[in-house]
mmCIF file of C-alpha atoms in Angstrom:
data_model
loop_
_atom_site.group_PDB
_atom_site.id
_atom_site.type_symbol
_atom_site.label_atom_id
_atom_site.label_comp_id
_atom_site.label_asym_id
_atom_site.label_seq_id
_atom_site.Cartn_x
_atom_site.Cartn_y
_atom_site.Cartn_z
ATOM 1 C CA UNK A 1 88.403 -59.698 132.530
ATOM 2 C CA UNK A 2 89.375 -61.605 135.887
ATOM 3 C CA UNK A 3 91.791 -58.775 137.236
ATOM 4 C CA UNK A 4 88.257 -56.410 136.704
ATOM 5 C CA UNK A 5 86.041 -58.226 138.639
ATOM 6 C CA UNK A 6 88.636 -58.924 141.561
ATOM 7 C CA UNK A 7 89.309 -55.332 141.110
ATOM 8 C CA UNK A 8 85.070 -54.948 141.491
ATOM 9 C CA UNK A 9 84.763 -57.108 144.676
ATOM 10 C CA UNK A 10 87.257 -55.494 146.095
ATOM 11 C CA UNK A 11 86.034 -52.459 145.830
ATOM 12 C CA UNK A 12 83.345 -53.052 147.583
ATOM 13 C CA UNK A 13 85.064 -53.899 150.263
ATOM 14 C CA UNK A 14 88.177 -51.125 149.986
ATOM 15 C CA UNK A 15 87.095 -48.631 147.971
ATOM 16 C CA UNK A 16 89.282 -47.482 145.039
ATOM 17 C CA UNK A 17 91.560 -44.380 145.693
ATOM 18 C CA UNK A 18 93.387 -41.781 143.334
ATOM 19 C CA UNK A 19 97.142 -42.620 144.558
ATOM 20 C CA UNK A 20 97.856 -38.882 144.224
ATOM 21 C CA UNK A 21 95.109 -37.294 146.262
ATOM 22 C CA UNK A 22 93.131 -40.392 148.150
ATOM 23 C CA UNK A 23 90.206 -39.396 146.754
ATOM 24 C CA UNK A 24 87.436 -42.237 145.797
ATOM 25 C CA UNK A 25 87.274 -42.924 142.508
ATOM 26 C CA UNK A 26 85.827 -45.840 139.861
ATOM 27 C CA UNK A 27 86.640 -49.208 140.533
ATOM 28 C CA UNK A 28 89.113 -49.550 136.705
ATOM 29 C CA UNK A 29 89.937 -45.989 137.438
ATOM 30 C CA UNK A 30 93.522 -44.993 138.127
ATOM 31 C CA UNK A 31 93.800 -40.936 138.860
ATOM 32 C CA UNK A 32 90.575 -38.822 139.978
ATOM 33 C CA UNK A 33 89.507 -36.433 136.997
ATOM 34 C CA UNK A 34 91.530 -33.390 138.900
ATOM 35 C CA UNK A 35 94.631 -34.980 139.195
ATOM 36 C CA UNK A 36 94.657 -36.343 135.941
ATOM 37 C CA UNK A 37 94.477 -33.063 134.315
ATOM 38 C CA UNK A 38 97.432 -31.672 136.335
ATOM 39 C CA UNK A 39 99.620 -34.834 135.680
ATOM 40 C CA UNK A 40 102.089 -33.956 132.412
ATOM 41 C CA UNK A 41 102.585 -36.790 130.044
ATOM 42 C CA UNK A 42 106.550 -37.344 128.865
ATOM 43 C CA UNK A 43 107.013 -36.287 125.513
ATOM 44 C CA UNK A 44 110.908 -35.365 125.353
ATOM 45 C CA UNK A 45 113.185 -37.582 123.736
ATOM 46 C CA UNK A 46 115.799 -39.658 125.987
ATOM 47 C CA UNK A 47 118.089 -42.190 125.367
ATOM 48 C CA UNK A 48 119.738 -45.025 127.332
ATOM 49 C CA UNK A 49 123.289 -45.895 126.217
ATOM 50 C CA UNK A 50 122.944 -49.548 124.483
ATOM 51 C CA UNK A 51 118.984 -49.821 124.341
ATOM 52 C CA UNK A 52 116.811 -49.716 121.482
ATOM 53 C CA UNK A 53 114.721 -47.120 123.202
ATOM 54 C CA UNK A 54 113.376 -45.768 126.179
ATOM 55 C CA UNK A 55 109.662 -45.003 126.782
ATOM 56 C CA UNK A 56 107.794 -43.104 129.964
ATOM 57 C CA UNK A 57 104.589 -42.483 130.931
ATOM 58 C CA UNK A 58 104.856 -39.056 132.952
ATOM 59 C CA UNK A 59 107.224 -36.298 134.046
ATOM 60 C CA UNK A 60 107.998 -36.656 137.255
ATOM 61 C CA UNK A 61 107.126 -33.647 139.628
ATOM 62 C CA UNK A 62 105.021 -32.855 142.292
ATOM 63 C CA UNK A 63 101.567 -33.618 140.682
ATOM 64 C CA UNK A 64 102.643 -37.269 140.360
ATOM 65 C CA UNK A 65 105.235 -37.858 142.688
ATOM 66 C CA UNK A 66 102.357 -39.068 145.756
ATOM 67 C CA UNK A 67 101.303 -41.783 143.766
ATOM 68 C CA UNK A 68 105.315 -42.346 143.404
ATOM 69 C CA UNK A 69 106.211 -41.790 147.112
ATOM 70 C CA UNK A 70 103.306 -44.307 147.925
ATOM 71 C CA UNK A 71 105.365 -47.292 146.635
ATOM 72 C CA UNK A 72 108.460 -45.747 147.805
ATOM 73 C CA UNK A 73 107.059 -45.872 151.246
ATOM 74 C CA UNK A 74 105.575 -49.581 151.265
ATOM 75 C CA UNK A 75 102.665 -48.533 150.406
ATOM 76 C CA UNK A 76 100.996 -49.756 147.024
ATOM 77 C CA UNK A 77 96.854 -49.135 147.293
ATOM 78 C CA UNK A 78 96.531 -48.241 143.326
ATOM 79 C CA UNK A 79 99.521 -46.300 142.622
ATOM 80 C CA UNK A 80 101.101 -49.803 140.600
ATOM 81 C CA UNK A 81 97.909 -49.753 138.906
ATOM 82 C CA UNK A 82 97.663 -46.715 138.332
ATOM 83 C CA UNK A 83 101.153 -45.810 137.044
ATOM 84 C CA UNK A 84 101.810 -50.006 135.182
ATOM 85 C CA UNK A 85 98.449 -49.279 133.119
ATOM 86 C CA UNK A 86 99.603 -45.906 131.865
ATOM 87 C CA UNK A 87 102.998 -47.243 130.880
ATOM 88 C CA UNK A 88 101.291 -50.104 129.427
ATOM 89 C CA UNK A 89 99.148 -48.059 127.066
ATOM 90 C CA UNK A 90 102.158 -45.874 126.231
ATOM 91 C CA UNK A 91 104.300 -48.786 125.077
ATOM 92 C CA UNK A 92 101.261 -49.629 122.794
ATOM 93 C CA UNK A 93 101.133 -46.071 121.539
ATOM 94 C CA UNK A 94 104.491 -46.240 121.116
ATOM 95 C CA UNK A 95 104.885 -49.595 119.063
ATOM 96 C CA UNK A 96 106.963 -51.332 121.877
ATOM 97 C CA UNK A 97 104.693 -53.339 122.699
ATOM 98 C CA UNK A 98 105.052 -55.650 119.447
ATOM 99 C CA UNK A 99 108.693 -55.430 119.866
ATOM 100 C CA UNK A 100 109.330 -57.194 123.045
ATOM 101 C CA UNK A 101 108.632 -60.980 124.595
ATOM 102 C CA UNK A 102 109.476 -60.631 128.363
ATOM 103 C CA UNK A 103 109.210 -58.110 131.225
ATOM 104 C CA UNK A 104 112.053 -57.920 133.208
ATOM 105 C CA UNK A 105 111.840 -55.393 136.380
ATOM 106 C CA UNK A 106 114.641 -53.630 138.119
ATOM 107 C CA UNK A 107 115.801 -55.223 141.000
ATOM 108 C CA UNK A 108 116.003 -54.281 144.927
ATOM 109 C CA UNK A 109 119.033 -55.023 147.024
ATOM 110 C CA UNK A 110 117.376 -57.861 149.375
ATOM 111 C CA UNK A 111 117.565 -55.741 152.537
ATOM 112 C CA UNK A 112 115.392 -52.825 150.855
ATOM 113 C CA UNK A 113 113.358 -55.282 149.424
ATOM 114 C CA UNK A 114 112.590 -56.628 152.732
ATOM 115 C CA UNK A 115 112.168 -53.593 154.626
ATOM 116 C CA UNK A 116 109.341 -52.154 151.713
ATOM 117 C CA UNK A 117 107.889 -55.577 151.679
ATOM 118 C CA UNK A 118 107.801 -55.515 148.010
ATOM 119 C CA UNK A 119 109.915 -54.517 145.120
ATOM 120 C CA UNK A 120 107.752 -52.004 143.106
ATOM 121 C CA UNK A 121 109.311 -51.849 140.236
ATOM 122 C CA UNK A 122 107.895 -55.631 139.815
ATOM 123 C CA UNK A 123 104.441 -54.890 141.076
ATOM 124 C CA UNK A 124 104.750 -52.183 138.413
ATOM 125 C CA UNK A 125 105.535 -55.336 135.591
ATOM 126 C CA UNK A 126 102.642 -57.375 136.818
ATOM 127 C CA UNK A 127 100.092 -54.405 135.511
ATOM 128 C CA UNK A 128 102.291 -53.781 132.216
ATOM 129 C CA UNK A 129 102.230 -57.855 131.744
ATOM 130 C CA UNK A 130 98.218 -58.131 132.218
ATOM 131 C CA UNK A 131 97.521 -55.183 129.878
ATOM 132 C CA UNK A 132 100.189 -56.730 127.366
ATOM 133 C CA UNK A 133 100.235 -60.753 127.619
ATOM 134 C CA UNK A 134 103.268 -60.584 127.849
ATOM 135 C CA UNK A 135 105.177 -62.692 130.745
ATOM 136 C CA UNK A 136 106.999 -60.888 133.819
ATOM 137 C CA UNK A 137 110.510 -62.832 133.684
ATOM 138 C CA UNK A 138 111.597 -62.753 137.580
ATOM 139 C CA UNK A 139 114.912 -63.068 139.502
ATOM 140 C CA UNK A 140 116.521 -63.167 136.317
ATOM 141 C CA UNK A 141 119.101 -60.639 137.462
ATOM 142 C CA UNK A 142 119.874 -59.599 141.260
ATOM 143 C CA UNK A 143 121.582 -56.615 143.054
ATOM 144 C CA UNK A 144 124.092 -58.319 144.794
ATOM 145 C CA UNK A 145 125.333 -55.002 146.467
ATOM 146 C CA UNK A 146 124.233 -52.667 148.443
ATOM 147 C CA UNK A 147 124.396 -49.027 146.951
ATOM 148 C CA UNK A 148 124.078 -45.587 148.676
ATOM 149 C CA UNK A 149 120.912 -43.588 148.004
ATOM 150 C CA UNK A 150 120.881 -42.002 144.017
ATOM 151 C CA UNK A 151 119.245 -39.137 145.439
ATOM 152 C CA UNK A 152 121.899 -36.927 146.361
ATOM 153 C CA UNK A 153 124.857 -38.160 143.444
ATOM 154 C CA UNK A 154 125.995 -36.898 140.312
ATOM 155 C CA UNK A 155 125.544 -38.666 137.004
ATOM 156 C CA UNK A 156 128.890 -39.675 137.313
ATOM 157 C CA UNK A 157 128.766 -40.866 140.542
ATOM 158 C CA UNK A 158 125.367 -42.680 140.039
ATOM 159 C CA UNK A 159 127.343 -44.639 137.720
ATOM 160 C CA UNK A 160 130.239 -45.365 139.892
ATOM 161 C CA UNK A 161 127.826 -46.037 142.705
ATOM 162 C CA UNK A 162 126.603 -48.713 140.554
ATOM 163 C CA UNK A 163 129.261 -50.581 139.090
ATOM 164 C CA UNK A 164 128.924 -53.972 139.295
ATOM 165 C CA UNK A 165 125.573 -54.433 141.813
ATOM 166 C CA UNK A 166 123.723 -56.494 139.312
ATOM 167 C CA UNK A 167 123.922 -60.214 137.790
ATOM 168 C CA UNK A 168 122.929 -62.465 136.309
ATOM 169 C CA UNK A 169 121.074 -65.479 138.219
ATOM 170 C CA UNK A 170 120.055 -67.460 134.466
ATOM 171 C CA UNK A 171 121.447 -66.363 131.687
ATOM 172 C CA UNK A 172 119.029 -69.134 129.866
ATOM 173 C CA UNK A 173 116.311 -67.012 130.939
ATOM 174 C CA UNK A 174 117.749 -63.779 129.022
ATOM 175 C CA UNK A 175 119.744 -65.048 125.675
ATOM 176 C CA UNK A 176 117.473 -64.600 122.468
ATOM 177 C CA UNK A 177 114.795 -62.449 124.277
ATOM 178 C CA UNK A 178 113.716 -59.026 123.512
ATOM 179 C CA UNK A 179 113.113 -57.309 126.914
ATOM 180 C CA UNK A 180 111.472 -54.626 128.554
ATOM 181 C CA UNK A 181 113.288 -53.155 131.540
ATOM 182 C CA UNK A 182 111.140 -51.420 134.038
ATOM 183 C CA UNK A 183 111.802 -49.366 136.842
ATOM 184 C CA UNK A 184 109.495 -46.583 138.247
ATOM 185 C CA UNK A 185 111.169 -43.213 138.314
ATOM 186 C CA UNK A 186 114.117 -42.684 135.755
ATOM 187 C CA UNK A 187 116.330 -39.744 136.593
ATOM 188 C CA UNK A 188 119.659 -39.929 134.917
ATOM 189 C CA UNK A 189 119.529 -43.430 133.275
ATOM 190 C CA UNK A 190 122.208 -44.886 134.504
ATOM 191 C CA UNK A 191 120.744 -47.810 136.588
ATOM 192 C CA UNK A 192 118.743 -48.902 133.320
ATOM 193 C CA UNK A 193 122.346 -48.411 131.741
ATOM 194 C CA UNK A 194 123.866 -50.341 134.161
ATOM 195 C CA UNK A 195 121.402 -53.247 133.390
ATOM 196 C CA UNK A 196 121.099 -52.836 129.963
ATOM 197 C CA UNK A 197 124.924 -53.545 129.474
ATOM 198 C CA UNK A 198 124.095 -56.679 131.555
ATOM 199 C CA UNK A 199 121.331 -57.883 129.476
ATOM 200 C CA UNK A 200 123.597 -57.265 126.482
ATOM 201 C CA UNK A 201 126.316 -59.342 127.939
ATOM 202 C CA UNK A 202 123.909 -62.014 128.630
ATOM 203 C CA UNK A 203 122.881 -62.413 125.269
ATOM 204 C CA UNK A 204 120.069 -60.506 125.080
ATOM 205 C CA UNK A 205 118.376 -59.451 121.436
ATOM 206 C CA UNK A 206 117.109 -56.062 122.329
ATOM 207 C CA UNK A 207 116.453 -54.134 125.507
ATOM 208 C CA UNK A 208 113.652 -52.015 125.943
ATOM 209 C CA UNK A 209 113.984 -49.421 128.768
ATOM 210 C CA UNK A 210 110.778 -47.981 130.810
ATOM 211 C CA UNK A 211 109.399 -45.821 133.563
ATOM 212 C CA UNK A 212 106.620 -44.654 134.796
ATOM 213 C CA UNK A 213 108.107 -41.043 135.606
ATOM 214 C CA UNK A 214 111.024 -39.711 133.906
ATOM 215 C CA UNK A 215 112.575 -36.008 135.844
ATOM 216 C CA UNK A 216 112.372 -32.892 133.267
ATOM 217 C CA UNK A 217 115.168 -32.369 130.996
ATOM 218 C CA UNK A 218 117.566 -29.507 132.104
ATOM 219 C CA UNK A 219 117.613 -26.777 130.120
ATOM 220 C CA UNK A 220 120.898 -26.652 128.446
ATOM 221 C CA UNK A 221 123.173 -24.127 129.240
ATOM 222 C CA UNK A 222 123.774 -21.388 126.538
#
């Protein structure tokens, strides 16, 4: 009830936006009614090596990639809210929601972090915690090193890239819990898989993987 009325008052003052097209739209609303019915839910199956399951709210192309690319860019207006409340009511759909007792976000090198002014994949928590009650566990992990852009590797060489750029700050913080990993755009998995293993290692009961967008499935070759 309190996040709607701030969201309310300050609408009146900035106007709610669809993060894909920047058209106005209801204060609680998160895509206009056009870009809502281009946006594809995710409905394939994927799987994240060491998880007990991974859950995401839209295929990523070019119908929601602007809400995406607004984040990306340091820009937030209501693309967390937008994309965390979708995820959110997927995990319900979806049964995770009862399964899990903290919300821990993928985390930015401290450079990037810096430069976006945010980490997005946290704001992104903060609406999946509200819609939930459940709590947003932060700085529990770090990426101590700085990696070169995903963008451009391999699978294999995503995971390579990765090795060893997260740890743990508290392990106290992870041992016993059943988490929820977030991260906004999930391509091949293997930064989730990277973390998950961490989480494991740390004691972790279950890990829950999550993200907003998940890339199509490639056919597979015949």
């Amino acid at each position: 009830m309190l996040n709607k009325t701030k969201r309310f008052i300050l609408n009146l003052i900035y106007p709610n936006r669809c993060p894909v097209c920047n058209e106005i739209i209801g204060f609680c609303d998160s895509f206009c009614e056009k870009c809502t019915s281009k946006i594809s839910r995710y409905t394939d199956v994927f799987g994240i090596v060491g998880s007990e399951g991974f859950s995401a709210a839209f295929v990523y192309d070019e119908n929601i990639s602007p809400a995406v690319i607004l984040l990306k860019n340091g820009v937030c207006g209501n693309a967390a809210y937008a994309l965390g409340t979708s995820l959110a009511k997927t995990l319900m759909k979806e049964g995770v929601a009862d399964n899990i007792n903290v919300i821990i976000p993928v985390p930015l090198y401290k450079s990037d972090r810096r430069k976006r002014g945010y980490n997005q994949s946290e704001l992104i928590a903060k609406e999946i915690s509200r819609e939930l009650c459940v709590p947003v566990v932060r700085n529990a992990i770090y990426k101590t090193k700085k990696t070169a852009s995903q963008k451009t590797l391999t699978k294999s060489e995503r995971e390579v890239n990765l090795r060893g750029a997260f740890t743990a700050a508290d392990t106290s913080r992870i041992k016993g819990n059943r988490i929820l990993l977030i991260d906004d755009v999930c391509t091949t998995g293997s930064t989730l898989t990277e973390i998950t293993s961490l989480l494991k290692k740390c004691g972790a009961a279950a890990v829950y993987c999550a993200s907003c967008c998940k890339t199509p499935s490639r056919p597979k070759e015949m």
